Every structure is written in structure tokens, then in C-alpha cells.
PDB file of C-alpha atoms in Angstrom:
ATOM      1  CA  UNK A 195     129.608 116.311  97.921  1.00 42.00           C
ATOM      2  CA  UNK A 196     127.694 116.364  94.937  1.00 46.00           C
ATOM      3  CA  UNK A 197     127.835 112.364  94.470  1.00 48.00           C
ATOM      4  CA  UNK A 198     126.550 111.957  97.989  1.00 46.00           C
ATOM      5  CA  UNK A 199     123.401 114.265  97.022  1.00 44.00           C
ATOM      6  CA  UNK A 200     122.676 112.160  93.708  1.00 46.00           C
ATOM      7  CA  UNK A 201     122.562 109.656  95.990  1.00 49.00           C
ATOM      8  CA  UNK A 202     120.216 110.627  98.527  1.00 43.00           C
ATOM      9  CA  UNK A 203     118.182 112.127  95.956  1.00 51.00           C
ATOM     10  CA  UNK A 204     114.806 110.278  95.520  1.00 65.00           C
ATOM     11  CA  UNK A 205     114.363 108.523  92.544  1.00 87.00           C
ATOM     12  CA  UNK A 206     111.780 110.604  90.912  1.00 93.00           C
ATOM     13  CA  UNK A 207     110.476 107.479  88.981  1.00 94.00           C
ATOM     14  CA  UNK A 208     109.558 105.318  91.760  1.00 93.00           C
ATOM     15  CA  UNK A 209     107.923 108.318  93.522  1.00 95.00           C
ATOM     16  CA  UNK A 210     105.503 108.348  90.102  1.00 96.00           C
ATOM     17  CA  UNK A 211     105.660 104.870  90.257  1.00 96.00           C
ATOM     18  CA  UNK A 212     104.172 104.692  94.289  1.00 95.00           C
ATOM     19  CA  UNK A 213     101.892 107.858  93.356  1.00 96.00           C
ATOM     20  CA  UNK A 214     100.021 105.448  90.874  1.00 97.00           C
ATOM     21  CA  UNK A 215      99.914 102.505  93.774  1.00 96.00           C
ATOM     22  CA  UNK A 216      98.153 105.093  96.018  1.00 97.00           C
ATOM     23  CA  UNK A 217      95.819 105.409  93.642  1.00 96.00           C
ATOM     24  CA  UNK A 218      94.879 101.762  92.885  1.00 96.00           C
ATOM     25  CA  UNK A 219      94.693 100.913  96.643  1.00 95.00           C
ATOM     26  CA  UNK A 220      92.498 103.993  96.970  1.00 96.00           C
ATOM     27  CA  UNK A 221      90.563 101.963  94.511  1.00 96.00           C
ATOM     28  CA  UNK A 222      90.978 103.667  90.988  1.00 96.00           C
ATOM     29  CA  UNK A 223      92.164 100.662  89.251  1.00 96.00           C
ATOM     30  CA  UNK A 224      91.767 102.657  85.466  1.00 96.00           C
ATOM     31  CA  UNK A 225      93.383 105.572  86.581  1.00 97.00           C
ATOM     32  CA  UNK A 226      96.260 103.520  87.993  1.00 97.00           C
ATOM     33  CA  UNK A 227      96.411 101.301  85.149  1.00 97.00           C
ATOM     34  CA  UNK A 228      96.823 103.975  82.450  1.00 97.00           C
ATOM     35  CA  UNK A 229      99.478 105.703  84.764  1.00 97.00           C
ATOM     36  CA  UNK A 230     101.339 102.752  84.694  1.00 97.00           C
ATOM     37  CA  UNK A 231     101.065 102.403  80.905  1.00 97.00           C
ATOM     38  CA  UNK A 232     102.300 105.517  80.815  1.00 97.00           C
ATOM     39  CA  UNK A 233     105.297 105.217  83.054  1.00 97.00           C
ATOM     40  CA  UNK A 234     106.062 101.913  81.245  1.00 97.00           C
ATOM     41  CA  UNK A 235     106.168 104.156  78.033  1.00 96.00           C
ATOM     42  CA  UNK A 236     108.577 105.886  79.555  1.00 96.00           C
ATOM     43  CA  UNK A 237     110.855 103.426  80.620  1.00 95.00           C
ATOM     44  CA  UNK A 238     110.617 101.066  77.622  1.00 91.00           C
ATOM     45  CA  UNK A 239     111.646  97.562  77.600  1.00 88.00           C
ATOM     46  CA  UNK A 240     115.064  98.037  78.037  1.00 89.00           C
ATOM     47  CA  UNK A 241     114.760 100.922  80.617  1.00 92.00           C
ATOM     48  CA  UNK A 242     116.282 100.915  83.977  1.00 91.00           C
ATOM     49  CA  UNK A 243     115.651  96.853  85.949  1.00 91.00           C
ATOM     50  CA  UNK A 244     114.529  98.184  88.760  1.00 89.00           C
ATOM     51  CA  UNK A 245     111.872 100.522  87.398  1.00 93.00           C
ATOM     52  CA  UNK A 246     110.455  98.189  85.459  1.00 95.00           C
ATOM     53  CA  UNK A 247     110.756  95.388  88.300  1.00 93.00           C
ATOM     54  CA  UNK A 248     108.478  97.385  90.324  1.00 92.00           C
ATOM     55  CA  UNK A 249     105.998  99.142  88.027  1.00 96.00           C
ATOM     56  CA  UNK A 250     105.549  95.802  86.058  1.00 97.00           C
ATOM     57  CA  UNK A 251     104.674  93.997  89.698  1.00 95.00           C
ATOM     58  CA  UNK A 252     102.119  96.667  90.484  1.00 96.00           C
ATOM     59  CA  UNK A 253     100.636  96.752  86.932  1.00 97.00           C
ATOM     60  CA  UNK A 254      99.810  93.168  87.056  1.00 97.00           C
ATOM     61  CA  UNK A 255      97.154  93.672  89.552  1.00 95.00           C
ATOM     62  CA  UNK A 256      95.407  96.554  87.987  1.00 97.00           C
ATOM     63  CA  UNK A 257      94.516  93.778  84.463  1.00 97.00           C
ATOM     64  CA  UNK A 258      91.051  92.150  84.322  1.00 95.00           C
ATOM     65  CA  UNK A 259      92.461  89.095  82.266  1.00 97.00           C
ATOM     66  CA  UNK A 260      94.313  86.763  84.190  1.00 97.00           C
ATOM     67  CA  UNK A 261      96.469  85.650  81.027  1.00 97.00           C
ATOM     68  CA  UNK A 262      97.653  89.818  81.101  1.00 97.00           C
ATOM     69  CA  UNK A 263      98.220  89.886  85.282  1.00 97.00           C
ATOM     70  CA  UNK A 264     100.592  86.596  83.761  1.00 98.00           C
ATOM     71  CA  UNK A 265     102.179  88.610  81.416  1.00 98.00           C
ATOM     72  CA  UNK A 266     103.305  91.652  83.536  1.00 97.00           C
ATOM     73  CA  UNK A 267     104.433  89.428  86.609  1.00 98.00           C
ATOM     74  CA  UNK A 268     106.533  87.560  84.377  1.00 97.00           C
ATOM     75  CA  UNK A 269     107.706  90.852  83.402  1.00 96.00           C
ATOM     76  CA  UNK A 270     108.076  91.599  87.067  1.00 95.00           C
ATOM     77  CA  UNK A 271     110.240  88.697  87.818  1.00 95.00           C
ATOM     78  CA  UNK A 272     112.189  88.848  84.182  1.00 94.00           C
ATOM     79  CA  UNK A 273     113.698  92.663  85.256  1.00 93.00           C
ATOM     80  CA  UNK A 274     114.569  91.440  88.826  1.00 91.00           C
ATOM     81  CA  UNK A 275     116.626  88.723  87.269  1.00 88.00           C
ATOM     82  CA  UNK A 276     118.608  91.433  85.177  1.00 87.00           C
ATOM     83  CA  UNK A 277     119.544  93.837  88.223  1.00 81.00           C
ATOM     84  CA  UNK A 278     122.757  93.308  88.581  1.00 63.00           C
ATOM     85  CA  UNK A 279     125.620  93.809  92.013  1.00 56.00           C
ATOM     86  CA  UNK A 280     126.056  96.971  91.019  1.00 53.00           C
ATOM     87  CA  UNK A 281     123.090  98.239  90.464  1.00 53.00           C
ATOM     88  CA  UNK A 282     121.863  96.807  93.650  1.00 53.00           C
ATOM     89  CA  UNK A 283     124.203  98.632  95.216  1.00 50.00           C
ATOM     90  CA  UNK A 284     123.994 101.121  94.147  1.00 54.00           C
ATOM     91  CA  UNK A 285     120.119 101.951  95.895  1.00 50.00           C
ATOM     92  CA  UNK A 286     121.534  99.513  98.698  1.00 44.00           C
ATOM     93  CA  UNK A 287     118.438  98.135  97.909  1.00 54.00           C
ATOM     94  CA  UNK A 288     119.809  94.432  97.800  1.00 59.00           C
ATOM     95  CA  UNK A 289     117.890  92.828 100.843  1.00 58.00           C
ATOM     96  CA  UNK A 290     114.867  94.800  99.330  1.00 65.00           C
ATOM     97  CA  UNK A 291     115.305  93.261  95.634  1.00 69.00           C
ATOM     98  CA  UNK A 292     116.091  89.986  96.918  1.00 76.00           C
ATOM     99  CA  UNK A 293     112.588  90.303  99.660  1.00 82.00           C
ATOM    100  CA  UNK A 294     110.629  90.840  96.439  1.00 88.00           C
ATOM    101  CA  UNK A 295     110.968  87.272  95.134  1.00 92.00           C
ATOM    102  CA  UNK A 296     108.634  85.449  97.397  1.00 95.00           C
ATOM    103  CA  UNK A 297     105.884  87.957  96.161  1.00 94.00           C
ATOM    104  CA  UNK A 298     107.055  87.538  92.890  1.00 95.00           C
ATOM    105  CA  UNK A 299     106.841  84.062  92.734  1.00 97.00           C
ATOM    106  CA  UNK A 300     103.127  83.921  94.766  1.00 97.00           C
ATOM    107  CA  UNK A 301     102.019  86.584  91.763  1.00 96.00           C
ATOM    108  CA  UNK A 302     102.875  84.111  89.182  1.00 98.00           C
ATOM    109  CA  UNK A 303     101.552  80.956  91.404  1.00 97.00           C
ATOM    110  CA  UNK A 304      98.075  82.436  91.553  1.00 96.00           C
ATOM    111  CA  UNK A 305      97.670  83.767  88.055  1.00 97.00           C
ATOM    112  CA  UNK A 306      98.635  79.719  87.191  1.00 97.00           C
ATOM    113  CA  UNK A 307      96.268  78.488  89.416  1.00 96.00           C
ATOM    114  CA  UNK A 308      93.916  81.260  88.211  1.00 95.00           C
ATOM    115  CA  UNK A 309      94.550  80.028  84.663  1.00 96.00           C
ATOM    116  CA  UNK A 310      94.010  76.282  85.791  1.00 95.00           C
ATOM    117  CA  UNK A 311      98.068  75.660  85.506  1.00 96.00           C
ATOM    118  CA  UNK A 312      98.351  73.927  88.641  1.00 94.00           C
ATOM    119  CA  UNK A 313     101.933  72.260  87.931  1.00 96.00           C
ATOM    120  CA  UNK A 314     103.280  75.919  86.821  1.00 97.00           C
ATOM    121  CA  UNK A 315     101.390  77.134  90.000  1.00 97.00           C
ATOM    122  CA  UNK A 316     102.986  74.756  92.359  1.00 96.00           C
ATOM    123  CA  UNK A 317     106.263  75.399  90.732  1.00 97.00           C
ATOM    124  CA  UNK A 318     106.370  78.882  91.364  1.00 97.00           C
ATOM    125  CA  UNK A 319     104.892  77.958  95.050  1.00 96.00           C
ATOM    126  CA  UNK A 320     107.880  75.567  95.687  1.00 96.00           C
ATOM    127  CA  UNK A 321     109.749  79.001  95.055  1.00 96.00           C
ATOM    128  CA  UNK A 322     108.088  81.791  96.918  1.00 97.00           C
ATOM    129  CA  UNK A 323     108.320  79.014 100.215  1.00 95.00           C
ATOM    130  CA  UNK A 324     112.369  78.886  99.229  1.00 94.00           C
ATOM    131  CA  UNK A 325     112.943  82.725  99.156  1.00 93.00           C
ATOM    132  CA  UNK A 326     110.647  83.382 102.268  1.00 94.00           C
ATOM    133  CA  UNK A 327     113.767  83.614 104.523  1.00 91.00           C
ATOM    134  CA  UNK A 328     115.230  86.746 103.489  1.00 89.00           C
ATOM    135  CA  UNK A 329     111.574  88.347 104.885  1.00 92.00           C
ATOM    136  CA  UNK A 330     111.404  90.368 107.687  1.00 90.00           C
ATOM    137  CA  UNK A 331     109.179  89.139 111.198  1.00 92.00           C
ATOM    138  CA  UNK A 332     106.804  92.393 109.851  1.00 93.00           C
ATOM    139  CA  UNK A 333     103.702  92.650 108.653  1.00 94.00           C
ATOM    140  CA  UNK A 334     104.386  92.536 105.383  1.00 91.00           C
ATOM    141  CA  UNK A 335     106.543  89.344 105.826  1.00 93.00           C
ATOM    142  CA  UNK A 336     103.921  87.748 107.918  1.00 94.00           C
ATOM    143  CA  UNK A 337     101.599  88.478 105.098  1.00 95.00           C
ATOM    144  CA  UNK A 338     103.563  87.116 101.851  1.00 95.00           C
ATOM    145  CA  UNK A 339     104.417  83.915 104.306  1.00 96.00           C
ATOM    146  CA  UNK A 340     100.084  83.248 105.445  1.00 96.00           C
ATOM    147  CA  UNK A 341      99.374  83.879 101.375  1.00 96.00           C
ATOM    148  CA  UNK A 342     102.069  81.342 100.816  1.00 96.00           C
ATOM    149  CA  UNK A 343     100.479  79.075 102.942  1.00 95.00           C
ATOM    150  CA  UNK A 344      96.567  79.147 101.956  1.00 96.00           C
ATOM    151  CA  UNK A 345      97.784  78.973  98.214  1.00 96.00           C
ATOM    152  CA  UNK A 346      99.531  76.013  99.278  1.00 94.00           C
ATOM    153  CA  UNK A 347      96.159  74.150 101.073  1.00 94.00           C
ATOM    154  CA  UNK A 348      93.716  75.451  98.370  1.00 92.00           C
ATOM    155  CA  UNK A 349      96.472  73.120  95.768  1.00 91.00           C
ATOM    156  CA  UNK A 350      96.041  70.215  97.878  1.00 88.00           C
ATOM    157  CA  UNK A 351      92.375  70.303  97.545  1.00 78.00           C
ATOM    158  CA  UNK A 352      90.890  68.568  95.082  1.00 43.00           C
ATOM    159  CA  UNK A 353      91.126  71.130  92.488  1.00 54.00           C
ATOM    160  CA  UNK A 354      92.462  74.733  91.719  1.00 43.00           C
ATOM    161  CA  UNK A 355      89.647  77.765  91.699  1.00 46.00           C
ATOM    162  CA  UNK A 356      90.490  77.836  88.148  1.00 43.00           C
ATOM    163  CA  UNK A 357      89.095  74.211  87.717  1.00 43.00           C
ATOM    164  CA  UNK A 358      86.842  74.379  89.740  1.00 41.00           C
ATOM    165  CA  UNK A 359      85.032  77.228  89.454  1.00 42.00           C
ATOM    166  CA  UNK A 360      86.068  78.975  92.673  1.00 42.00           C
ATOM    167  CA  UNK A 361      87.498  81.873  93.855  1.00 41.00           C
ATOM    168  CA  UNK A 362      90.476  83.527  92.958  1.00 41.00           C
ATOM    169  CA  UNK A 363      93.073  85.216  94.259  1.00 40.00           C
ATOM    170  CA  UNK A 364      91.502  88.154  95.812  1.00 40.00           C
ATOM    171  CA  UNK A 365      88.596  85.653  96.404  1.00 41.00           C
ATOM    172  CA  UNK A 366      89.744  82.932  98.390  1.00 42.00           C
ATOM    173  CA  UNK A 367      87.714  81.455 100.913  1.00 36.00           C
ATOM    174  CA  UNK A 368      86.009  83.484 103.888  1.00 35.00           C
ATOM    175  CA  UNK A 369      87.290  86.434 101.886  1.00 37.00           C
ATOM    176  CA  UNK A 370      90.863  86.560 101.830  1.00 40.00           C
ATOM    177  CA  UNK A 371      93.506  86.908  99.307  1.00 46.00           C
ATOM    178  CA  UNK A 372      95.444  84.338  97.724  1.00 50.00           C
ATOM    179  CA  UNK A 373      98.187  86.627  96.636  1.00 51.00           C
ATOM    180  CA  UNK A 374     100.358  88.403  98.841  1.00 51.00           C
ATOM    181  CA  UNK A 375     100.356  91.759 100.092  1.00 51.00           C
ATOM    182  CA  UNK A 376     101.764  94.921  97.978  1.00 52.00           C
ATOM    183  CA  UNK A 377     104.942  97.065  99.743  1.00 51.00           C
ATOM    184  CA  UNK A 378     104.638 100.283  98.972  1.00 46.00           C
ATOM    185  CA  UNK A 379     107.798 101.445  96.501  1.00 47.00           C
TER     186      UNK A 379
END
């Protein structure tokens, strides 16, 4: 009896975590960011995978330097390599962890292109298209799989935004973002 309420207990740490998404999409990107700071504090570097997973792919898009966004989705991605079976699980979260790569892999396509990496860009690209079946028809599926897609035609132009001095990914033409849309945790 007990075991079954740990597990339907919410995990206290992704609530924090989705309290400081409301904020940023409410638009305090400062606020956000230092609650995420803190939070990552918290969790340290070799803190639970899928805390830092999550937190790590929110905090990228609350930094002003694109080489920084880099940094934390690489974190991002390097935590949802280490979740392991059980852990998955565990949260019987595994269709949920594995639906995060295509975003994970757009992140890290557009802060290449943003950066003027388009081989690295395209590289990543090549793998959000690959993981884009384990999406759900939804919203947020349709979403991650049109970002996919314009990130894809604005690499066969010419040039990337980054060399050519044009937007960026939450610039792209006629408005829209390159990168794909944020779940809520």
C-alpha cells in the first residue's frame, strides 16, 4: 500500500521544475532562469537523469548566448542518454523519454545553425527526422515534426541564419520558430 502511494506521488521536483516553465512562457525569462539555476543546484551533476533531462532542456531557452542554449541542450540530451530501463520504468515514462529526442535533437540543430555549424546542424536534423515516429498525431507532435521541416528548407538555402545574417530560431521567416515546441513537464 505504501509503495503504490510513493508511486503515485508527484514528483515534487518536476512540479518546481514546470512552476519555473510557467513562468518563462508567461514571459519572465530572468526569473525562470535563476529558478532553474537554482533547481540545477539542487540536483547537481550527478543528480537524478531525469531531473536534469528536463530542467537542462528548459534552461537552454531561457540563455541569451547561443554557445550557452548549446551547452545546456547538450546537457539535455547527455542525461536522457543515462536514464536507464529501470528508471524508465519506474515513472512509466518510457514513450515520454523516448518522445523527447526529436526535440532534443531540433534544440541542438538550431543552436548549430545559430552558431553557423551547419554540418553539426544537419547532423542533429538527420536525427530529430529519425526519432519523429515515436510522436503522437497531437499538437505537440505536429509541432516538433513542421519545426523539423522548416529547419530542414532554411539548410537547403543558400546559407544558415547564422551565416547569413538572418533570423534565428525564434525568428524564422514570417515569424515562426525554428525550434520546436516545449511540453509542459
Amino acid at each position: 500500500m505504501a509503495e503504490q502511494q510513493e508511486q503515485a506521488a508527484p514528483d515534487a521536483m518536476m512540479t518546481r521544475i514546470g512552476q519555473a516553465v510557467m513562468l518563462h512562457h508567461a514571459g519572465d525569462r530572468e526569473e525562470a532562469r535563476g529558478r532553474f539555476l537554482h533547481l540545477w543546484g539542487e540536483i547537481g551533476e550527478g543528480g537524478d537523469a531525469l531531473h536534469r533531462c528536463t530542467l537542462a532542456h528548459y534552461m537552454a531557452d531561457t540563455q541569451d548566448d547561443p554557445a550557452d542554449e548549446l551547452a545546456w541542450d547538450l546537457r539535455a540530451l547527455a542525461a536522457a542518454e543515462e536514464l536507464t530501463g529501470d528508471r524508465i520504468a519506474e515513472r512509466h515514462q518510457s514513450l515520454a523519454v523516448r518522445a523527447i529526442y526529436p526535440s532534443l535533437h531540433l534544440n541542438l540543430a538550431a543552436d548549430y545553425v545559430k552558431l553557423g555549424r551547419s554540418e553539426a546542424a544537419r547532423t542533429h536534423l538527420r536525427r530529430a527526422r529519425g526519432a519523429v515516429g515515436v510522436l503522437g498525431d497531437d499538437r505537440y507532435g505536429d509541432g516538433v515534426r513542421a519545426a523539423i521541416g522548416r529547419l530542414e528548407l532554411r539548410l537547403e538555402d543558400t546559407g544558415t541564419p547564422a551565416e547569413t545574417g538572418g533570423p534565428d530560431r525564434f525568428g524564422g521567416p514570417g515569424g515562426e520558430t525554428l525550434g520546436p515546441p516545449r511540453q509542459r513537464p
